[in-house]
């Protein structure tokens, strides 16, 4: 590796480490606010278990390639750990540890009996054949099987791990554990899966957006909404809000933004997306994403993947409510700035909890051997999400802090209390 390569590797490592350090800072802040002694943070700042495995796979060309896999369990004082497994070429151990902490916070927020976990395989799935991907998925399960199960650690989907990958993992696990064939994972297809899984993330975000609007006394009928990030989640939330009578006055994607104070036709835009899902590049009157932030509106849905929301750019925001569904696209500094301006920010850790709740509901159905209709699943999802939002709002108002800070406090509290009651600290 040349000098440039070494420098890049060091820079990448620091970036991954920063994400983990950030997660630690979040729980440190939350525990301090609750008044817990430092030893509680000492216990929760690192995962209870970190497993690194090596997975040999016979490739299509006859050679054997060895892949690295991880499974991290942050805490299991509340109940079994629960979290996703992703396939990514640049994932590092600190990324997985960070994700496990966020999984704990999310479980605590929506009050489900799980700790946080996360897993990953270092690979580029787009360069693997169907057979190679299957062999890798099965090899990962064989490698981590002593550490997983419905009473230890439940695997959920994440990046690339679709229902087919989950089905392979389920089949592999069932060959080693006949007593727990489906309870060790969620996100399964018809093989013990739950209805409502495919849209749970977006539906959960839509539920939070509508309920937060009520909390902020925003009338959705004829309300003005901007969708920052017109992808899968953004378009789903847009369609849900249009049914409530709102006007979508702006949308943005990777190329730019569109704005019309009289309202955009969402169905028209969806019909005209290109093969990459983009739409703004097809119109001459597009504006920048930064300009879109400053338009007059009542509510902004931030479903983007970029970080346009900086302390500087958010100063132009006029909306009373901002719902962050993109993965932590709003920094603590930007969130504090918005709070100072009078804009309420609903953080990603809460709005993206729909999949986590669905995993819990799927586990309940697996254990009782009875599966609900989709309408009943959606009702339970709505009840849990609305209750979680209500608790965070109440805590925010009581403590006179922003919603992000309140969410972090609620998210860690159950885990800290469970550790205390068990006599661990």
Short mmCIF file of C-alpha atoms in Angstrom, two decimals:
data_model
loop_
_atom_site.label_atom_id
_atom_site.label_comp_id
_atom_site.label_asym_id
_atom_site.label_seq_id
_atom_site.Cartn_x
_atom_site.Cartn_y
_atom_site.Cartn_z
CA UNK A 1 0.00 0.00 0.00
CA UNK A 2 1.41 3.40 -0.99
CA UNK A 3 1.58 6.48 1.22
CA UNK A 4 -1.69 7.84 -0.20
CA UNK A 5 -3.38 4.52 0.46
CA UNK A 6 -2.12 4.47 4.05
CA UNK A 7 -3.30 8.02 4.66
CA UNK A 8 -6.73 7.19 3.26
CA UNK A 9 -6.97 4.06 5.43
CA UNK A 10 -6.11 6.09 8.54
CA UNK A 11 -8.67 8.76 7.60
CA UNK A 12 -11.35 6.11 7.00
CA UNK A 13 -10.55 4.45 10.33
CA UNK A 14 -10.88 7.79 12.14
CA UNK A 15 -14.24 8.40 10.48
CA UNK A 16 -15.57 5.02 11.59
CA UNK A 17 -14.19 5.60 15.09
CA UNK A 18 -15.90 8.99 15.20
CA UNK A 19 -19.31 7.34 14.72
CA UNK A 20 -18.69 5.04 17.67
CA UNK A 21 -17.36 7.88 19.82
CA UNK A 22 -20.45 9.92 18.94
CA UNK A 23 -22.72 7.10 20.12
CA UNK A 24 -20.76 6.93 23.38
CA UNK A 25 -21.11 10.69 23.87
CA UNK A 26 -24.87 10.40 23.41
CA UNK A 27 -25.30 7.80 26.16
CA UNK A 28 -22.81 9.64 28.42
CA UNK A 29 -24.90 12.82 28.12
CA UNK A 30 -28.17 10.97 28.72
CA UNK A 31 -26.90 9.11 31.79
CA UNK A 32 -25.47 12.33 33.26
CA UNK A 33 -28.85 14.01 32.83
CA UNK A 34 -30.51 11.17 34.74
CA UNK A 35 -27.89 11.50 37.49
CA UNK A 36 -26.41 8.02 37.18
CA UNK A 37 -22.88 7.54 38.57
CA UNK A 38 -19.99 7.21 36.12
CA UNK A 39 -19.75 3.42 36.54
CA UNK A 40 -23.09 3.05 34.73
CA UNK A 41 -21.55 4.75 31.72
CA UNK A 42 -18.45 2.57 32.12
CA UNK A 43 -20.68 -0.49 31.69
CA UNK A 44 -22.81 0.82 28.81
CA UNK A 45 -20.19 2.68 26.76
CA UNK A 46 -18.85 -0.60 25.30
CA UNK A 47 -20.78 -3.66 24.11
CA UNK A 48 -21.05 -6.65 26.45
CA UNK A 49 -19.86 -8.94 23.65
CA UNK A 50 -18.06 -8.42 20.35
CA UNK A 51 -17.58 -11.44 18.12
CA UNK A 52 -15.32 -11.41 15.06
CA UNK A 53 -15.52 -14.41 12.71
CA UNK A 54 -13.81 -15.57 9.53
CA UNK A 55 -16.02 -17.10 6.84
CA UNK A 56 -14.45 -19.19 4.05
CA UNK A 57 -16.49 -19.28 0.83
CA UNK A 58 -15.78 -21.36 -2.27
CA UNK A 59 -16.15 -18.90 -5.14
CA UNK A 60 -17.53 -19.67 -8.61
CA UNK A 61 -14.04 -19.63 -10.13
CA UNK A 62 -12.85 -22.39 -7.78
CA UNK A 63 -10.76 -20.30 -5.37
CA UNK A 64 -11.63 -19.85 -1.68
CA UNK A 65 -12.13 -16.33 -0.36
CA UNK A 66 -12.22 -15.61 3.37
CA UNK A 67 -14.62 -12.90 4.58
CA UNK A 68 -14.72 -11.13 7.95
CA UNK A 69 -17.96 -10.97 9.90
CA UNK A 70 -19.03 -9.29 13.14
CA UNK A 71 -21.79 -9.71 15.69
CA UNK A 72 -22.00 -7.21 18.54
CA UNK A 73 -24.37 -7.34 21.53
CA UNK A 74 -24.47 -4.01 23.33
CA UNK A 75 -26.63 -4.96 26.30
CA UNK A 76 -29.07 -7.70 27.28
CA UNK A 77 -30.23 -6.57 30.73
CA UNK A 78 -33.75 -5.79 29.44
CA UNK A 79 -34.01 -8.93 27.31
CA UNK A 80 -32.38 -10.61 24.31
CA UNK A 81 -30.31 -8.38 22.06
CA UNK A 82 -31.89 -7.48 18.72
CA UNK A 83 -30.41 -5.86 15.64
CA UNK A 84 -29.64 -6.03 11.95
CA UNK A 85 -26.90 -7.61 9.89
CA UNK A 86 -25.59 -5.81 6.82
CA UNK A 87 -23.33 -6.60 3.92
CA UNK A 88 -20.96 -3.74 3.05
CA UNK A 89 -17.40 -3.51 1.67
CA UNK A 90 -16.25 -0.73 4.01
CA UNK A 91 -17.90 -1.67 7.30
CA UNK A 92 -15.57 -1.80 10.32
CA UNK A 93 -15.92 -3.09 13.86
CA UNK A 94 -16.55 0.39 15.28
CA UNK A 95 -19.46 0.85 12.85
CA UNK A 96 -21.07 -2.31 14.19
CA UNK A 97 -20.48 -1.30 17.81
CA UNK A 98 -22.01 2.11 17.12
CA UNK A 99 -25.06 0.54 15.45
CA UNK A 100 -25.55 -1.77 18.45
CA UNK A 101 -25.68 1.23 20.81
CA UNK A 102 -28.23 2.99 18.60
CA UNK A 103 -30.25 -0.24 18.51
CA UNK A 104 -30.38 -0.21 22.33
CA UNK A 105 -31.52 3.41 22.36
CA UNK A 106 -34.24 2.65 19.81
CA UNK A 107 -35.55 -0.37 21.73
CA UNK A 108 -35.70 1.71 24.89
CA UNK A 109 -37.51 4.52 23.10
CA UNK A 110 -40.35 2.33 21.82
CA UNK A 111 -40.37 0.33 25.07
CA UNK A 112 -39.87 -3.18 23.71
CA UNK A 113 -38.11 -5.92 25.76
CA UNK A 114 -34.86 -6.08 23.81
CA UNK A 115 -31.31 -4.82 24.09
CA UNK A 116 -29.32 -3.62 21.11
CA UNK A 117 -27.25 -5.69 18.71
CA UNK A 118 -25.74 -5.35 15.26
CA UNK A 119 -23.88 -7.49 12.77
CA UNK A 120 -22.04 -7.14 9.48
CA UNK A 121 -20.11 -8.98 6.81
CA UNK A 122 -17.30 -7.12 5.05
CA UNK A 123 -18.06 -7.72 1.36
CA UNK A 124 -19.37 -6.09 -1.79
CA UNK A 125 -22.64 -7.97 -2.40
CA UNK A 126 -22.99 -6.54 -5.91
CA UNK A 127 -19.86 -8.48 -6.93
CA UNK A 128 -21.10 -11.80 -5.56
CA UNK A 129 -23.11 -14.31 -7.57
CA UNK A 130 -26.42 -15.59 -6.23
CA UNK A 131 -24.73 -18.83 -5.15
CA UNK A 132 -21.81 -17.01 -3.51
CA UNK A 133 -24.18 -14.73 -1.58
CA UNK A 134 -26.09 -17.76 -0.33
CA UNK A 135 -22.89 -19.53 0.75
CA UNK A 136 -21.71 -16.39 2.58
CA UNK A 137 -25.07 -15.94 4.35
CA UNK A 138 -25.08 -19.55 5.52
CA UNK A 139 -21.43 -19.40 6.54
CA UNK A 140 -22.08 -16.33 8.69
CA UNK A 141 -24.84 -18.13 10.60
CA UNK A 142 -22.66 -21.21 11.17
CA UNK A 143 -19.91 -18.96 12.55
CA UNK A 144 -22.06 -17.04 15.03
CA UNK A 145 -24.58 -19.75 15.95
CA UNK A 146 -23.38 -20.22 19.57
CA UNK A 147 -24.17 -16.55 20.28
CA UNK A 148 -27.64 -16.21 18.72
CA UNK A 149 -31.17 -17.43 19.41
CA UNK A 150 -34.55 -16.10 20.53
CA UNK A 151 -33.37 -15.87 24.17
CA UNK A 152 -29.89 -14.51 23.33
CA UNK A 153 -29.71 -12.38 20.18
CA UNK A 154 -32.33 -11.93 17.44
CA UNK A 155 -31.16 -11.06 13.93
CA UNK A 156 -33.11 -8.51 11.85
CA UNK A 157 -32.67 -7.26 8.25
CA UNK A 158 -30.42 -4.36 7.30
CA UNK A 159 -28.64 -3.18 4.15
CA UNK A 160 -28.87 -5.85 1.39
CA UNK A 161 -30.22 -8.50 3.78
CA UNK A 162 -33.58 -8.90 2.05
CA UNK A 163 -36.13 -11.66 2.68
CA UNK A 164 -34.20 -14.12 0.50
CA UNK A 165 -31.03 -13.65 2.55
CA UNK A 166 -33.05 -14.00 5.75
CA UNK A 167 -34.62 -17.22 4.40
CA UNK A 168 -31.16 -18.71 3.73
CA UNK A 169 -30.06 -17.78 7.24
CA UNK A 170 -33.25 -19.27 8.72
CA UNK A 171 -32.74 -22.53 6.83
CA UNK A 172 -29.11 -22.78 7.95
CA UNK A 173 -30.00 -22.08 11.58
CA UNK A 174 -32.85 -24.63 11.55
CA UNK A 175 -30.38 -27.40 10.70
CA UNK A 176 -28.59 -26.78 14.01
CA UNK A 177 -31.49 -25.82 16.30
CA UNK A 178 -34.80 -27.64 15.77
CA UNK A 179 -36.30 -26.11 18.93
CA UNK A 180 -35.98 -22.48 17.82
CA UNK A 181 -36.36 -22.51 14.03
CA UNK A 182 -37.89 -19.07 13.46
CA UNK A 183 -37.64 -17.09 16.68
CA UNK A 184 -33.94 -16.32 16.27
CA UNK A 185 -34.62 -13.81 13.48
CA UNK A 186 -37.21 -11.39 12.15
CA UNK A 187 -37.77 -9.95 8.70
CA UNK A 188 -38.46 -13.41 7.36
CA UNK A 189 -40.59 -13.98 4.23
CA UNK A 190 -43.66 -16.28 4.38
CA UNK A 191 -41.53 -18.65 6.49
CA UNK A 192 -42.80 -17.22 9.78
CA UNK A 193 -42.62 -13.55 8.83
CA UNK A 194 -45.13 -10.82 9.65
CA UNK A 195 -47.43 -8.88 7.38
CA UNK A 196 -46.61 -5.18 7.15
CA UNK A 197 -42.82 -5.62 7.18
CA UNK A 198 -42.12 -4.12 3.75
CA UNK A 199 -43.47 -0.66 4.62
CA UNK A 200 -42.90 -0.66 8.39
CA UNK A 201 -40.05 1.87 8.31
CA UNK A 202 -41.93 4.36 6.13
CA UNK A 203 -45.26 3.77 7.85
CA UNK A 204 -43.67 4.38 11.25
CA UNK A 205 -42.21 7.67 9.98
CA UNK A 206 -45.61 8.71 8.59
CA UNK A 207 -47.30 7.91 11.91
CA UNK A 208 -44.76 10.05 13.77
CA UNK A 209 -45.12 12.94 11.29
CA UNK A 210 -48.91 13.02 11.61
CA UNK A 211 -48.92 12.66 15.39
CA UNK A 212 -46.17 15.29 15.84
CA UNK A 213 -48.23 17.70 13.73
CA UNK A 214 -51.09 17.24 16.21
CA UNK A 215 -48.74 17.87 19.14
CA UNK A 216 -47.59 21.11 17.47
CA UNK A 217 -51.19 22.15 16.62
CA UNK A 218 -50.43 22.06 12.89
CA UNK A 219 -53.55 21.54 10.79
CA UNK A 220 -52.63 18.98 8.16
CA UNK A 221 -55.59 19.83 5.96
CA UNK A 222 -54.22 22.49 3.57
CA UNK A 223 -50.94 22.46 5.50
CA UNK A 224 -47.72 23.10 3.54
CA UNK A 225 -45.08 20.36 3.58
CA UNK A 226 -41.59 20.04 2.10
CA UNK A 227 -40.12 16.57 1.46
CA UNK A 228 -36.33 16.80 1.62
CA UNK A 229 -35.29 13.45 0.09
CA UNK A 230 -37.86 12.13 -2.39
CA UNK A 231 -36.82 8.46 -2.07
CA UNK A 232 -38.65 5.41 -0.73
CA UNK A 233 -39.47 6.80 2.72
CA UNK A 234 -40.00 10.38 1.52
CA UNK A 235 -42.47 9.39 -1.21
CA UNK A 236 -44.41 7.08 1.14
CA UNK A 237 -44.75 9.81 3.76
CA UNK A 238 -45.71 12.32 1.04
CA UNK A 239 -48.54 10.08 -0.18
CA UNK A 240 -49.78 9.50 3.38
CA UNK A 241 -49.81 13.23 4.08
CA UNK A 242 -51.56 14.07 0.79
CA UNK A 243 -54.39 11.78 1.94
CA UNK A 244 -54.69 14.07 4.98
CA UNK A 245 -55.19 17.06 2.68
CA UNK A 246 -51.72 18.62 2.83
CA UNK A 247 -50.02 20.44 -0.03
CA UNK A 248 -46.54 19.20 -0.90
CA UNK A 249 -44.94 22.53 -1.79
CA UNK A 250 -41.40 21.23 -2.32
CA UNK A 251 -39.37 18.07 -2.90
CA UNK A 252 -35.65 17.42 -3.30
CA UNK A 253 -33.45 14.56 -4.45
CA UNK A 254 -29.79 14.01 -5.31
CA UNK A 255 -29.88 16.52 -8.19
CA UNK A 256 -31.73 19.48 -6.69
CA UNK A 257 -35.20 20.59 -5.63
CA UNK A 258 -38.61 21.63 -6.94
CA UNK A 259 -40.89 24.22 -5.35
CA UNK A 260 -44.47 25.29 -6.04
CA UNK A 261 -46.35 27.27 -3.40
CA UNK A 262 -49.65 26.03 -4.86
CA UNK A 263 -48.61 22.41 -4.34
CA UNK A 264 -46.88 19.76 -6.44
CA UNK A 265 -48.67 16.76 -7.95
CA UNK A 266 -46.95 13.86 -6.15
CA UNK A 267 -48.35 11.15 -8.44
CA UNK A 268 -47.22 13.13 -11.50
CA UNK A 269 -43.70 13.38 -10.09
CA UNK A 270 -43.58 9.69 -9.20
CA UNK A 271 -44.61 8.71 -12.73
CA UNK A 272 -41.74 10.74 -14.17
CA UNK A 273 -38.84 9.53 -12.06
CA UNK A 274 -35.84 8.27 -14.03
CA UNK A 275 -34.25 4.83 -13.66
CA UNK A 276 -32.33 6.08 -10.61
CA UNK A 277 -35.49 7.35 -8.89
CA UNK A 278 -34.60 11.00 -9.52
CA UNK A 279 -37.08 13.60 -10.75
CA UNK A 280 -35.80 17.15 -10.21
CA UNK A 281 -33.27 16.92 -13.06
CA UNK A 282 -36.16 16.59 -15.53
CA UNK A 283 -37.49 20.08 -14.81
CA UNK A 284 -35.94 23.39 -15.89
CA UNK A 285 -37.25 25.39 -12.94
CA UNK A 286 -35.40 23.40 -10.27
CA UNK A 287 -33.70 25.12 -7.31
CA UNK A 288 -30.95 24.06 -4.92
CA UNK A 289 -31.63 21.90 -1.87
CA UNK A 290 -30.37 24.72 0.35
CA UNK A 291 -32.88 27.15 -1.20
CA UNK A 292 -35.70 24.70 -0.56
CA UNK A 293 -35.00 24.77 3.19
CA UNK A 294 -36.02 28.43 3.34
CA UNK A 295 -39.45 28.21 1.65
CA UNK A 296 -42.59 28.98 3.65
CA UNK A 297 -44.02 25.74 5.03
CA UNK A 298 -45.43 24.21 8.21
CA UNK A 299 -43.56 20.92 8.19
CA UNK A 300 -40.33 19.54 6.70
CA UNK A 301 -39.76 15.81 6.28
CA UNK A 302 -35.99 15.25 6.15
CA UNK A 303 -35.74 11.85 4.44
CA UNK A 304 -32.42 12.61 2.75
CA UNK A 305 -29.08 10.87 3.05
CA UNK A 306 -26.98 14.02 2.83
CA UNK A 307 -26.21 16.55 5.54
CA UNK A 308 -27.63 19.76 4.17
CA UNK A 309 -28.95 20.60 7.64
CA UNK A 310 -25.99 22.47 9.15
CA UNK A 311 -26.11 25.13 11.89
CA UNK A 312 -25.67 27.69 9.10
CA UNK A 313 -28.27 26.44 6.59
CA UNK A 314 -31.00 25.72 9.16
CA UNK A 315 -31.15 29.43 10.03
CA UNK A 316 -33.34 29.92 6.94
CA UNK A 317 -35.91 27.31 8.02
CA UNK A 318 -39.35 28.76 8.76
CA UNK A 319 -41.21 25.50 9.49
CA UNK A 320 -42.60 24.86 12.97
CA UNK A 321 -41.82 21.15 12.76
CA UNK A 322 -39.02 19.10 11.20
CA UNK A 323 -39.22 15.30 11.14
CA UNK A 324 -35.84 13.63 10.57
CA UNK A 325 -36.24 10.23 8.91
CA UNK A 326 -32.81 10.15 7.24
CA UNK A 327 -30.06 8.55 9.31
CA UNK A 328 -28.90 11.25 11.74
CA UNK A 329 -28.65 13.90 9.03
CA UNK A 330 -29.16 16.69 11.58
CA UNK A 331 -26.25 17.30 13.95
CA UNK A 332 -26.73 18.13 17.64
CA UNK A 333 -25.55 21.67 16.85
CA UNK A 334 -28.12 22.11 14.06
CA UNK A 335 -30.83 20.59 16.25
CA UNK A 336 -29.97 23.02 19.06
CA UNK A 337 -30.07 25.93 16.57
CA UNK A 338 -33.52 24.86 15.36
CA UNK A 339 -34.76 24.49 18.94
CA UNK A 340 -33.56 28.05 19.62
CA UNK A 341 -35.46 29.24 16.53
CA UNK A 342 -38.66 27.58 17.72
CA UNK A 343 -38.62 24.65 15.29
CA UNK A 344 -39.30 21.27 16.89
CA UNK A 345 -37.10 18.44 15.55
CA UNK A 346 -38.27 14.83 15.83
CA UNK A 347 -35.03 12.77 15.70
CA UNK A 348 -34.23 9.85 13.42
CA UNK A 349 -33.72 7.45 16.34
CA UNK A 350 -37.49 7.67 16.97
CA UNK A 351 -38.95 8.18 13.50
CA UNK A 352 -37.04 5.19 12.05
CA UNK A 353 -38.16 2.76 14.77
CA UNK A 354 -40.94 1.22 12.65
CA UNK A 355 -38.78 -1.74 11.61
CA UNK A 356 -37.72 -2.30 15.21
CA UNK A 357 -41.35 -2.39 16.35
CA UNK A 358 -42.26 -4.76 13.51
CA UNK A 359 -39.45 -7.08 14.59
CA UNK A 360 -40.90 -7.14 18.09
CA UNK A 361 -44.41 -7.83 16.74
CA UNK A 362 -43.07 -10.59 14.50
CA UNK A 363 -41.36 -12.19 17.49
CA UNK A 364 -44.60 -12.08 19.49
CA UNK A 365 -46.45 -13.81 16.64
CA UNK A 366 -43.71 -16.46 16.34
CA UNK A 367 -43.84 -17.25 20.05
CA UNK A 368 -47.63 -17.56 20.23
CA UNK A 369 -47.93 -19.38 16.90
CA UNK A 370 -50.73 -17.09 15.77
CA UNK A 371 -50.35 -14.49 13.02
CA UNK A 372 -52.32 -11.26 12.78
CA UNK A 373 -53.90 -9.70 9.73
CA UNK A 374 -52.03 -6.68 8.36
CA UNK A 375 -54.63 -4.25 9.70
CA UNK A 376 -54.05 -5.50 13.24
CA UNK A 377 -50.27 -5.31 12.82
CA UNK A 378 -50.60 -1.70 11.63
CA UNK A 379 -52.83 -0.81 14.58
CA UNK A 380 -50.28 -2.14 17.05
CA UNK A 381 -47.46 -0.36 15.20
CA UNK A 382 -49.38 2.91 15.37
CA UNK A 383 -50.15 2.50 19.07
CA UNK A 384 -46.51 1.84 20.00
CA UNK A 385 -45.10 4.66 17.82
CA UNK A 386 -47.63 7.23 19.05
CA UNK A 387 -47.03 6.28 22.68
CA UNK A 388 -43.26 6.61 22.23
CA UNK A 389 -43.64 10.07 20.70
CA UNK A 390 -45.96 11.15 23.51
CA UNK A 391 -43.44 10.06 26.16
CA UNK A 392 -40.61 11.99 24.47
CA UNK A 393 -42.76 15.12 24.12
CA UNK A 394 -43.71 14.95 27.79
CA UNK A 395 -40.08 14.54 28.85
CA UNK A 396 -38.94 17.36 26.54
CA UNK A 397 -41.48 19.78 28.01
CA UNK A 398 -40.80 18.72 31.58
CA UNK A 399 -37.02 19.06 31.25
CA UNK A 400 -37.17 22.07 28.91
CA UNK A 401 -34.84 20.35 26.43
CA UNK A 402 -35.09 19.62 22.72
CA UNK A 403 -36.67 16.40 21.44
CA UNK A 404 -33.34 14.88 20.45
CA UNK A 405 -31.95 15.18 23.97
CA UNK A 406 -35.20 13.89 25.46
CA UNK A 407 -35.21 10.90 23.11
CA UNK A 408 -31.67 9.96 24.14
CA UNK A 409 -32.63 10.10 27.83
CA UNK A 410 -35.73 7.95 27.36
CA UNK A 411 -33.84 5.52 25.12
CA UNK A 412 -31.08 4.70 27.63
CA UNK A 413 -33.12 4.80 30.84
CA UNK A 414 -34.65 1.32 30.69
CA UNK A 415 -31.27 -0.30 30.01
CA UNK A 416 -29.57 1.55 32.86
CA UNK A 417 -32.38 0.72 35.29
CA UNK A 418 -32.36 -2.93 34.26
CA UNK A 419 -28.61 -3.11 34.89
CA UNK A 420 -29.12 -1.50 38.32
CA UNK A 421 -32.00 -3.78 39.32
CA UNK A 422 -30.06 -6.88 38.26
CA UNK A 423 -27.25 -5.79 40.58
CA UNK A 424 -24.73 -5.32 37.79
CA UNK A 425 -23.90 -1.81 39.01
#
